[in-house]
CSV table of N, CA, C and O in Angstrom, one decimal:
chain,number,residue,atom,x,y,z
A,1,UNK,N,22.4,-16.6,1.1
A,1,UNK,CA,22.7,-17.7,0.3
A,1,UNK,C,23.4,-17.3,-1.0
A,1,UNK,O,23.0,-16.3,-1.6
A,2,UNK,N,24.3,-18.1,-1.5
A,2,UNK,CA,25.0,-17.8,-2.7
A,2,UNK,C,24.7,-19.1,-3.6
A,2,UNK,O,24.9,-20.2,-3.2
A,3,UNK,N,24.4,-18.8,-4.9
A,3,UNK,CA,24.2,-19.9,-5.8
A,3,UNK,C,25.3,-19.8,-6.9
A,3,UNK,O,25.6,-18.7,-7.4
A,4,UNK,N,25.9,-20.9,-7.2
A,4,UNK,CA,27.0,-21.0,-8.2
A,4,UNK,C,26.6,-21.9,-9.3
A,4,UNK,O,26.1,-23.0,-9.1
A,5,UNK,N,26.9,-21.4,-10.6
A,5,UNK,CA,26.6,-22.3,-11.7
A,5,UNK,C,27.8,-22.3,-12.6
A,5,UNK,O,28.3,-21.2,-13.0
A,6,UNK,N,28.3,-23.5,-12.9
A,6,UNK,CA,29.4,-23.7,-13.8
A,6,UNK,C,29.0,-23.9,-15.2
A,6,UNK,O,27.9,-24.5,-15.5
A,7,UNK,N,29.8,-23.5,-16.1
A,7,UNK,CA,29.6,-23.8,-17.6
A,7,UNK,C,30.9,-23.9,-18.3
A,7,UNK,O,32.0,-23.6,-17.7
A,8,UNK,N,30.9,-24.5,-19.4
A,8,UNK,CA,32.1,-24.6,-20.3
A,8,UNK,C,32.8,-25.9,-20.3
A,8,UNK,O,33.8,-26.1,-21.0
A,9,UNK,N,32.3,-26.9,-19.6
A,9,UNK,CA,32.9,-28.2,-19.7
A,9,UNK,C,32.7,-28.9,-21.1
A,9,UNK,O,32.0,-28.4,-21.9
A,10,UNK,N,33.4,-30.0,-21.3
A,10,UNK,CA,33.2,-30.8,-22.5
A,10,UNK,C,34.3,-31.8,-22.8
A,10,UNK,O,35.1,-32.1,-21.8
A,11,UNK,N,34.4,-32.2,-24.0
A,11,UNK,CA,35.4,-33.2,-24.4
A,11,UNK,C,36.4,-32.5,-25.2
A,11,UNK,O,36.1,-31.8,-26.2
A,12,UNK,N,37.7,-32.8,-24.9
A,12,UNK,CA,38.8,-32.2,-25.7
A,12,UNK,C,39.9,-33.2,-25.8
A,12,UNK,O,40.1,-34.1,-25.0
A,13,UNK,N,40.7,-33.1,-26.9
A,13,UNK,CA,41.9,-33.9,-27.0
A,13,UNK,C,43.0,-33.5,-26.1
A,13,UNK,O,43.1,-32.3,-25.8
A,14,UNK,N,43.9,-34.4,-25.8
A,14,UNK,CA,45.0,-34.0,-25.0
A,14,UNK,C,45.8,-32.9,-25.7
A,14,UNK,O,46.0,-33.0,-26.9
A,15,UNK,N,46.3,-32.0,-24.9
A,15,UNK,CA,47.0,-30.8,-25.5
A,15,UNK,C,46.1,-29.6,-25.8
A,15,UNK,O,46.5,-28.5,-26.1
A,16,UNK,N,44.8,-29.9,-25.8
A,16,UNK,CA,43.8,-28.8,-26.1
A,16,UNK,C,43.5,-27.9,-24.9
A,16,UNK,O,44.1,-28.0,-23.9
A,17,UNK,N,42.5,-27.1,-25.1
A,17,UNK,CA,42.2,-26.1,-24.1
A,17,UNK,C,40.7,-26.0,-23.9
A,17,UNK,O,39.9,-26.4,-24.8
A,18,UNK,N,40.3,-25.6,-22.7
A,18,UNK,CA,38.9,-25.4,-22.4
A,18,UNK,C,38.8,-24.2,-21.4
A,18,UNK,O,39.8,-24.0,-20.7
A,19,UNK,N,37.7,-23.5,-21.4
A,19,UNK,CA,37.5,-22.4,-20.5
A,19,UNK,C,36.3,-22.6,-19.7
A,19,UNK,O,35.2,-22.7,-20.3
A,20,UNK,N,36.4,-22.7,-18.4
A,20,UNK,CA,35.2,-22.9,-17.6
A,20,UNK,C,34.9,-21.5,-17.0
A,20,UNK,O,35.7,-20.7,-16.8
A,21,UNK,N,33.6,-21.4,-16.7
A,21,UNK,CA,33.1,-20.1,-16.1
A,21,UNK,C,32.2,-20.5,-14.9
A,21,UNK,O,31.4,-21.4,-14.9
A,22,UNK,N,32.3,-19.7,-13.9
A,22,UNK,CA,31.5,-19.8,-12.7
A,22,UNK,C,30.7,-18.5,-12.4
A,22,UNK,O,31.3,-17.5,-12.2
A,23,UNK,N,29.4,-18.6,-12.5
A,23,UNK,CA,28.6,-17.4,-12.3
A,23,UNK,C,27.9,-17.5,-10.9
A,23,UNK,O,27.3,-18.6,-10.6
A,24,UNK,N,27.9,-16.4,-10.2
A,24,UNK,CA,27.3,-16.4,-8.9
A,24,UNK,C,26.1,-15.5,-8.8
A,24,UNK,O,26.0,-14.5,-9.5
A,25,UNK,N,25.2,-15.9,-8.0
A,25,UNK,CA,24.0,-15.1,-7.8
A,25,UNK,C,23.6,-15.2,-6.3
A,25,UNK,O,24.1,-16.0,-5.5
A,26,UNK,N,22.7,-14.3,-5.9
A,26,UNK,CA,22.3,-14.2,-4.5
A,26,UNK,C,23.2,-13.3,-3.7
A,26,UNK,O,23.5,-12.2,-4.2
A,27,UNK,N,23.7,-13.6,-2.5
A,27,UNK,CA,24.5,-12.8,-1.7
A,27,UNK,C,25.9,-12.7,-2.1
A,27,UNK,O,26.9,-13.0,-1.4
A,28,UNK,N,26.1,-12.2,-3.4
A,28,UNK,CA,27.5,-12.2,-4.0
A,28,UNK,C,28.4,-11.3,-3.3
A,28,UNK,O,29.6,-11.4,-3.3
A,29,UNK,N,27.8,-10.3,-2.6
A,29,UNK,CA,28.7,-9.3,-1.9
A,29,UNK,C,29.5,-10.0,-0.8
A,29,UNK,O,30.5,-9.5,-0.3
A,30,UNK,N,29.0,-11.1,-0.3
A,30,UNK,CA,29.7,-11.9,0.8
A,30,UNK,C,30.8,-12.7,0.3
A,30,UNK,O,31.6,-13.2,1.2
A,31,UNK,N,31.0,-12.9,-1.0
A,31,UNK,CA,32.0,-13.7,-1.5
A,31,UNK,C,33.4,-13.0,-1.4
A,31,UNK,O,33.5,-11.9,-1.9
A,32,UNK,N,34.4,-13.7,-0.8
A,32,UNK,CA,35.7,-13.1,-0.7
A,32,UNK,C,36.7,-13.9,-1.6
A,32,UNK,O,37.6,-13.4,-2.2
A,33,UNK,N,36.4,-15.2,-1.7
A,33,UNK,CA,37.3,-16.1,-2.4
A,33,UNK,C,36.4,-17.1,-3.3
A,33,UNK,O,35.4,-17.6,-2.7
A,34,UNK,N,36.8,-17.2,-4.5
A,34,UNK,CA,36.1,-18.2,-5.4
A,34,UNK,C,37.2,-19.2,-5.8
A,34,UNK,O,38.3,-18.8,-6.2
A,35,UNK,N,36.8,-20.5,-5.8
A,35,UNK,CA,37.8,-21.5,-6.1
A,35,UNK,C,37.2,-22.5,-7.1
A,35,UNK,O,36.0,-22.7,-7.3
A,36,UNK,N,38.1,-23.3,-7.7
A,36,UNK,CA,37.8,-24.4,-8.5
A,36,UNK,C,38.4,-25.7,-7.9
A,36,UNK,O,39.6,-25.7,-7.5
A,37,UNK,N,37.6,-26.7,-7.8
A,37,UNK,CA,38.0,-28.0,-7.3
A,37,UNK,C,37.6,-29.0,-8.4
A,37,UNK,O,36.8,-28.7,-9.3
A,38,UNK,N,38.2,-30.2,-8.3
A,38,UNK,CA,37.8,-31.3,-9.3
A,38,UNK,C,37.7,-32.6,-8.6
A,38,UNK,O,38.4,-32.8,-7.6
A,39,UNK,N,36.9,-33.5,-9.2
A,39,UNK,CA,36.8,-34.8,-8.6
A,39,UNK,C,36.7,-35.8,-9.7
A,39,UNK,O,35.8,-35.8,-10.6
A,40,UNK,N,37.7,-36.7,-9.8
A,40,UNK,CA,37.7,-37.8,-10.8
A,40,UNK,C,37.0,-39.0,-10.2
A,40,UNK,O,36.9,-39.1,-8.9
A,41,UNK,N,36.6,-39.9,-11.0
A,41,UNK,CA,35.9,-41.1,-10.5
A,41,UNK,C,36.7,-41.9,-9.5
A,41,UNK,O,37.9,-42.2,-9.7
A,42,UNK,N,36.1,-42.2,-8.3
A,42,UNK,CA,36.8,-42.9,-7.3
A,42,UNK,C,37.9,-42.1,-6.5
A,42,UNK,O,38.6,-42.7,-5.7
A,43,UNK,N,38.0,-40.9,-6.8
A,43,UNK,CA,38.9,-40.0,-6.1
A,43,UNK,C,38.3,-39.0,-5.2
A,43,UNK,O,37.1,-38.7,-5.4
A,44,UNK,N,39.0,-38.4,-4.3
A,44,UNK,CA,38.5,-37.3,-3.5
A,44,UNK,C,38.5,-36.0,-4.3
A,44,UNK,O,39.3,-35.9,-5.2
A,45,UNK,N,37.7,-35.1,-3.9
A,45,UNK,CA,37.6,-33.8,-4.5
A,45,UNK,C,38.9,-33.1,-4.1
A,45,UNK,O,39.3,-33.1,-2.9
A,46,UNK,N,39.6,-32.5,-5.1
A,46,UNK,CA,40.9,-31.8,-4.9
A,46,UNK,C,40.8,-30.4,-5.4
A,46,UNK,O,40.2,-30.0,-6.3
A,47,UNK,N,41.7,-29.6,-4.7
A,47,UNK,CA,41.8,-28.2,-5.0
A,47,UNK,C,42.5,-28.0,-6.3
A,47,UNK,O,43.5,-28.7,-6.6
A,48,UNK,N,42.0,-27.1,-7.1
A,48,UNK,CA,42.7,-26.8,-8.4
A,48,UNK,C,43.2,-25.3,-8.4
A,48,UNK,O,44.4,-25.1,-8.7
A,49,UNK,N,42.4,-24.4,-8.1
A,49,UNK,CA,42.8,-23.0,-8.1
A,49,UNK,C,41.8,-22.1,-7.4
A,49,UNK,O,40.6,-22.5,-7.2
A,50,UNK,N,42.2,-21.0,-6.9
A,50,UNK,CA,41.3,-20.1,-6.2
A,50,UNK,C,41.8,-18.6,-6.5
A,50,UNK,O,43.0,-18.4,-6.8
A,51,UNK,N,40.9,-17.7,-6.3
A,51,UNK,CA,41.2,-16.3,-6.5
A,51,UNK,C,40.5,-15.5,-5.4
A,51,UNK,O,39.3,-15.7,-5.1
A,52,UNK,N,41.3,-14.6,-4.8
A,52,UNK,CA,40.7,-13.7,-3.8
A,52,UNK,C,41.2,-12.3,-4.2
A,52,UNK,O,42.4,-12.0,-4.1
A,53,UNK,N,40.2,-11.4,-4.6
A,53,UNK,CA,40.6,-10.2,-5.2
A,53,UNK,C,41.2,-10.5,-6.5
A,53,UNK,O,40.7,-11.1,-7.4
A,54,UNK,N,42.5,-10.0,-6.7
A,54,UNK,CA,43.3,-10.4,-7.9
A,54,UNK,C,44.4,-11.3,-7.6
A,54,UNK,O,45.3,-11.5,-8.4
A,55,UNK,N,44.4,-12.0,-6.4
A,55,UNK,CA,45.4,-12.9,-6.0
A,55,UNK,C,45.0,-14.3,-6.3
A,55,UNK,O,44.1,-14.8,-5.7
A,56,UNK,N,45.7,-15.0,-7.2
A,56,UNK,CA,45.4,-16.4,-7.5
A,56,UNK,C,46.3,-17.3,-6.7
A,56,UNK,O,47.4,-17.0,-6.2
A,57,UNK,N,45.8,-18.6,-6.6
A,57,UNK,CA,46.6,-19.6,-6.0
A,57,UNK,C,46.3,-20.9,-6.8
A,57,UNK,O,45.1,-21.1,-7.2
A,58,UNK,N,47.3,-21.7,-7.0
A,58,UNK,CA,47.1,-22.9,-7.9
A,58,UNK,C,47.7,-24.2,-7.2
A,58,UNK,O,48.7,-24.1,-6.4
A,59,UNK,N,47.1,-25.3,-7.5
A,59,UNK,CA,47.6,-26.6,-7.2
A,59,UNK,C,48.9,-26.8,-8.0
A,59,UNK,O,48.9,-26.3,-9.2
A,60,UNK,N,49.9,-27.5,-7.5
A,60,UNK,CA,51.1,-27.7,-8.2
A,60,UNK,C,50.8,-28.4,-9.6
A,60,UNK,O,51.5,-28.2,-10.6
A,61,UNK,N,49.8,-29.3,-9.6
A,61,UNK,CA,49.6,-30.1,-10.8
A,61,UNK,C,49.1,-29.3,-12.0
A,61,UNK,O,49.1,-29.7,-13.1
A,62,UNK,N,48.6,-28.0,-11.7
A,62,UNK,CA,48.1,-27.2,-12.8
A,62,UNK,C,48.8,-25.9,-13.1
A,62,UNK,O,48.5,-25.2,-14.0
A,63,UNK,N,49.8,-25.6,-12.2
A,63,UNK,CA,50.6,-24.4,-12.4
A,63,UNK,C,51.2,-24.3,-13.8
A,63,UNK,O,51.8,-25.3,-14.3
A,64,UNK,N,51.1,-23.2,-14.4
A,64,UNK,CA,51.7,-23.0,-15.7
A,64,UNK,C,50.7,-23.4,-16.8
A,64,UNK,O,51.0,-23.1,-18.0
A,65,UNK,N,49.7,-24.2,-16.5
A,65,UNK,CA,48.7,-24.6,-17.5
A,65,UNK,C,47.3,-24.0,-17.3
A,65,UNK,O,46.6,-23.8,-18.3
A,66,UNK,N,46.9,-23.8,-16.1
A,66,UNK,CA,45.6,-23.2,-15.8
A,66,UNK,C,45.7,-21.8,-15.3
A,66,UNK,O,46.7,-21.5,-14.6
A,67,UNK,N,44.8,-21.0,-15.6
A,67,UNK,CA,44.7,-19.6,-15.2
A,67,UNK,C,43.3,-19.3,-14.7
A,67,UNK,O,42.4,-19.4,-15.4
A,68,UNK,N,43.3,-18.8,-13.4
A,68,UNK,CA,42.0,-18.4,-12.8
A,68,UNK,C,41.9,-16.8,-12.9
A,68,UNK,O,42.9,-16.1,-12.7
A,69,UNK,N,40.7,-16.3,-13.2
A,69,UNK,CA,40.6,-14.9,-13.4
A,69,UNK,C,39.2,-14.4,-13.1
A,69,UNK,O,38.2,-15.2,-13.3
A,70,UNK,N,39.1,-13.2,-12.7
A,70,UNK,CA,37.7,-12.5,-12.6
A,70,UNK,C,37.3,-12.0,-14.0
A,70,UNK,O,38.1,-11.4,-14.7
A,71,UNK,N,36.1,-12.2,-14.3
A,71,UNK,CA,35.6,-11.8,-15.6
A,71,UNK,C,34.2,-11.3,-15.5
A,71,UNK,O,33.2,-12.0,-15.6
A,72,UNK,N,34.1,-10.0,-15.2
A,72,UNK,CA,32.8,-9.3,-15.2
A,72,UNK,C,31.8,-10.0,-14.3
A,72,UNK,O,30.7,-10.3,-14.7
A,73,UNK,N,32.3,-10.3,-13.1
A,73,UNK,CA,31.4,-10.9,-12.1
A,73,UNK,C,31.4,-12.4,-12.0
A,73,UNK,O,31.0,-13.0,-11.1
A,74,UNK,N,32.0,-13.0,-13.1
A,74,UNK,CA,32.2,-14.4,-13.1
A,74,UNK,C,33.6,-14.7,-12.8
A,74,UNK,O,34.5,-13.8,-12.8
A,75,UNK,N,33.9,-16.0,-12.5
A,75,UNK,CA,35.3,-16.4,-12.3
A,75,UNK,C,35.6,-17.5,-13.3
A,75,UNK,O,34.9,-18.5,-13.3
A,76,UNK,N,36.5,-17.3,-14.1
A,76,UNK,CA,36.9,-18.2,-15.2
A,76,UNK,C,38.1,-19.0,-14.9
A,76,UNK,O,39.0,-18.6,-14.1
A,77,UNK,N,38.1,-20.2,-15.4
A,77,UNK,CA,39.3,-21.1,-15.3
A,77,UNK,C,39.7,-21.5,-16.8
A,77,UNK,O,39.0,-22.2,-17.4
A,78,UNK,N,40.8,-20.8,-17.2
A,78,UNK,CA,41.3,-21.1,-18.5
A,78,UNK,C,42.3,-22.3,-18.4
A,78,UNK,O,43.3,-22.2,-17.7
A,79,UNK,N,42.0,-23.4,-19.1
A,79,UNK,CA,42.8,-24.6,-19.0
A,79,UNK,C,43.5,-24.9,-20.3
A,79,UNK,O,42.8,-25.0,-21.4
A,80,UNK,N,44.8,-24.9,-20.3
A,80,UNK,CA,45.5,-25.2,-21.6
A,80,UNK,C,46.4,-26.4,-21.4
A,80,UNK,O,46.6,-26.9,-20.3
A,81,UNK,N,46.9,-27.0,-22.5
A,81,UNK,CA,47.7,-28.1,-22.5
A,81,UNK,C,47.1,-29.2,-21.6
A,81,UNK,O,47.8,-29.8,-20.7
A,82,UNK,N,45.9,-29.5,-21.8
A,82,UNK,CA,45.1,-30.5,-21.0
A,82,UNK,C,45.7,-31.9,-21.2
A,82,UNK,O,46.1,-32.3,-22.3
A,83,UNK,N,45.6,-32.6,-20.1
A,83,UNK,CA,46.1,-34.0,-20.1
A,83,UNK,C,45.0,-34.9,-19.7
A,83,UNK,O,44.0,-34.5,-19.0
A,84,UNK,N,45.1,-36.2,-20.0
A,84,UNK,CA,44.0,-37.1,-19.6
A,84,UNK,C,43.8,-37.1,-18.1
A,84,UNK,O,42.6,-37.3,-17.7
A,85,UNK,N,44.8,-36.9,-17.3
A,85,UNK,CA,44.6,-36.9,-15.9
A,85,UNK,C,43.9,-35.7,-15.4
A,85,UNK,O,43.6,-35.6,-14.2
A,86,UNK,N,43.6,-34.7,-16.2
A,86,UNK,CA,42.7,-33.6,-15.9
A,86,UNK,C,41.3,-33.9,-16.0
A,86,UNK,O,40.4,-33.1,-15.6
A,87,UNK,N,40.9,-35.1,-16.5
A,87,UNK,CA,39.6,-35.5,-16.6
A,87,UNK,C,38.9,-35.6,-15.2
A,87,UNK,O,39.4,-36.3,-14.3
A,88,UNK,N,37.8,-34.9,-15.1
A,88,UNK,CA,37.1,-34.9,-13.8
A,88,UNK,C,35.9,-34.0,-13.9
A,88,UNK,O,35.7,-33.4,-14.9
A,89,UNK,N,35.0,-34.1,-12.9
A,89,UNK,CA,34.0,-33.1,-12.7
A,89,UNK,C,34.6,-31.9,-12.0
A,89,UNK,O,35.2,-32.1,-10.9
A,90,UNK,N,34.4,-30.7,-12.6
A,90,UNK,CA,35.0,-29.5,-12.0
A,90,UNK,C,33.9,-28.7,-11.3
A,90,UNK,O,32.8,-28.5,-11.9
A,91,UNK,N,34.2,-28.3,-10.1
A,91,UNK,CA,33.2,-27.6,-9.2
A,91,UNK,C,33.7,-26.2,-8.9
A,91,UNK,O,34.9,-26.1,-8.6
A,92,UNK,N,32.8,-25.3,-8.9
A,92,UNK,CA,33.1,-24.0,-8.4
A,92,UNK,C,32.7,-23.9,-6.9
A,92,UNK,O,31.6,-24.5,-6.5
A,93,UNK,N,33.4,-23.2,-6.1
A,93,UNK,CA,33.1,-23.0,-4.7
A,93,UNK,C,33.4,-21.6,-4.3
A,93,UNK,O,34.3,-20.9,-4.8
A,94,UNK,N,32.7,-21.2,-3.2
A,94,UNK,CA,32.9,-19.8,-2.7
A,94,UNK,C,33.0,-19.8,-1.2
A,94,UNK,O,32.3,-20.6,-0.5
A,95,UNK,N,33.7,-18.8,-0.6
A,95,UNK,CA,33.7,-18.7,0.8
A,95,UNK,C,33.9,-17.2,1.1
A,95,UNK,O,34.2,-16.4,0.3
A,96,UNK,N,33.6,-16.9,2.4
A,96,UNK,CA,33.6,-15.5,2.8
A,96,UNK,C,34.9,-15.1,3.5
A,96,UNK,O,35.0,-14.0,4.1
A,97,UNK,N,35.9,-15.9,3.3
A,97,UNK,CA,37.3,-15.6,3.9
A,97,UNK,C,38.3,-15.7,2.8
A,97,UNK,O,38.0,-16.0,1.6
A,98,UNK,N,39.6,-15.7,3.2
A,98,UNK,CA,40.7,-15.7,2.3
A,98,UNK,C,40.9,-17.1,1.6
A,98,UNK,O,40.2,-18.0,2.1
A,99,UNK,N,41.8,-17.2,0.7
A,99,UNK,CA,42.0,-18.4,-0.1
A,99,UNK,C,42.3,-19.6,0.8
A,99,UNK,O,43.1,-19.5,1.8
A,100,UNK,N,41.7,-20.7,0.5
A,100,UNK,CA,41.9,-21.9,1.2
A,100,UNK,C,41.8,-23.1,0.2
A,100,UNK,O,41.3,-22.9,-0.8
A,101,UNK,N,42.4,-24.2,0.7
A,101,UNK,CA,42.5,-25.3,-0.3
A,101,UNK,C,41.7,-26.6,0.1
A,101,UNK,O,41.8,-27.6,-0.5
A,102,UNK,N,41.0,-26.5,1.3
A,102,UNK,CA,40.2,-27.7,1.7
A,102,UNK,C,38.7,-27.5,1.4
A,102,UNK,O,38.2,-26.4,1.6
A,103,UNK,N,38.1,-28.6,1.0
A,103,UNK,CA,36.7,-28.5,0.6
A,103,UNK,C,35.8,-28.1,1.8
A,103,UNK,O,34.9,-27.4,1.6
A,104,UNK,N,36.2,-28.5,3.0
A,104,UNK,CA,35.4,-28.1,4.2
A,104,UNK,C,35.4,-26.6,4.5
A,104,UNK,O,34.6,-26.2,5.3
A,105,UNK,N,36.3,-25.9,3.9
A,105,UNK,CA,36.4,-24.5,4.1
A,105,UNK,C,35.6,-23.6,3.2
A,105,UNK,O,35.6,-22.4,3.4
A,106,UNK,N,34.8,-24.3,2.4
A,106,UNK,CA,34.0,-23.5,1.4
A,106,UNK,C,32.5,-23.7,1.8
A,106,UNK,O,32.1,-24.8,2.1
A,107,UNK,N,31.8,-22.6,1.6
A,107,UNK,CA,30.4,-22.6,2.1
A,107,UNK,C,29.4,-22.9,1.0
A,107,UNK,O,28.3,-23.4,1.2
A,108,UNK,N,29.7,-22.6,-0.3
A,108,UNK,CA,28.8,-22.7,-1.4
A,108,UNK,C,29.4,-23.4,-2.5
A,108,UNK,O,30.6,-23.3,-2.8
A,109,UNK,N,28.7,-24.3,-3.2
A,109,UNK,CA,29.2,-25.1,-4.2
A,109,UNK,C,28.2,-25.1,-5.4
A,109,UNK,O,27.0,-25.1,-5.2
A,110,UNK,N,28.8,-25.2,-6.6
A,110,UNK,CA,28.0,-25.4,-7.8
A,110,UNK,C,27.7,-26.9,-8.0
A,110,UNK,O,28.2,-27.8,-7.2
A,111,UNK,N,27.0,-27.2,-9.1
A,111,UNK,CA,26.7,-28.6,-9.4
A,111,UNK,C,27.7,-29.4,-10.1
A,111,UNK,O,27.7,-30.6,-10.2
A,112,UNK,N,28.7,-28.6,-10.7
A,112,UNK,CA,29.8,-29.3,-11.4
A,112,UNK,C,29.6,-29.3,-12.9
A,112,UNK,O,28.5,-29.3,-13.4
A,113,UNK,N,30.7,-29.4,-13.6
A,113,UNK,CA,30.7,-29.5,-15.0
A,113,UNK,C,31.8,-30.5,-15.4
A,113,UNK,O,32.9,-30.5,-14.9
A,114,UNK,N,31.4,-31.4,-16.3
A,114,UNK,CA,32.3,-32.5,-16.7
A,114,UNK,C,33.4,-32.0,-17.7
A,114,UNK,O,33.1,-31.4,-18.7
A,115,UNK,N,34.6,-32.4,-17.4
A,115,UNK,CA,35.7,-32.1,-18.4
A,115,UNK,C,36.3,-33.5,-18.7
A,115,UNK,O,36.8,-34.2,-17.8
A,116,UNK,N,36.4,-33.9,-19.9
A,116,UNK,CA,37.0,-35.1,-20.4
A,116,UNK,C,38.1,-34.8,-21.4
A,116,UNK,O,37.8,-34.2,-22.4
A,117,UNK,N,39.3,-35.3,-21.1
A,117,UNK,CA,40.4,-35.2,-21.9
A,117,UNK,C,40.8,-36.5,-22.5
A,117,UNK,O,41.2,-37.4,-21.8
A,118,UNK,N,40.6,-36.6,-23.8
A,118,UNK,CA,40.9,-37.9,-24.5
A,118,UNK,C,42.4,-37.9,-24.9
A,118,UNK,O,43.0,-36.9,-25.4
A,119,UNK,N,43.0,-39.1,-24.8
A,119,UNK,CA,44.4,-39.3,-25.1
A,119,UNK,C,44.6,-39.6,-26.6
A,119,UNK,O,43.6,-39.8,-27.3
């Protein structure tokens, strides 16, 4: 079992920045890919970014603004130039295989952290 805990969400003005962090515990040796998804009210959960080793992958909507990185055992998501449409609950997810973008391909999920971008 892998447990994931997100931190770092909050309220920010448009154009601002936030840094999310995902800490894993349990069978962390089994993790091959860690990803961030987000879900806005009334919307489906969507892929944001993922990292496998040092190889990142991003959704088109966040390329150039978000950066995913490994940080001493955690996986961070640095978000810059935030827009109101980035408002969502952000979830960390992990899987034992290479990068994927569908929610059904991930085995472990965190509880989520709220990000609100005010216009």
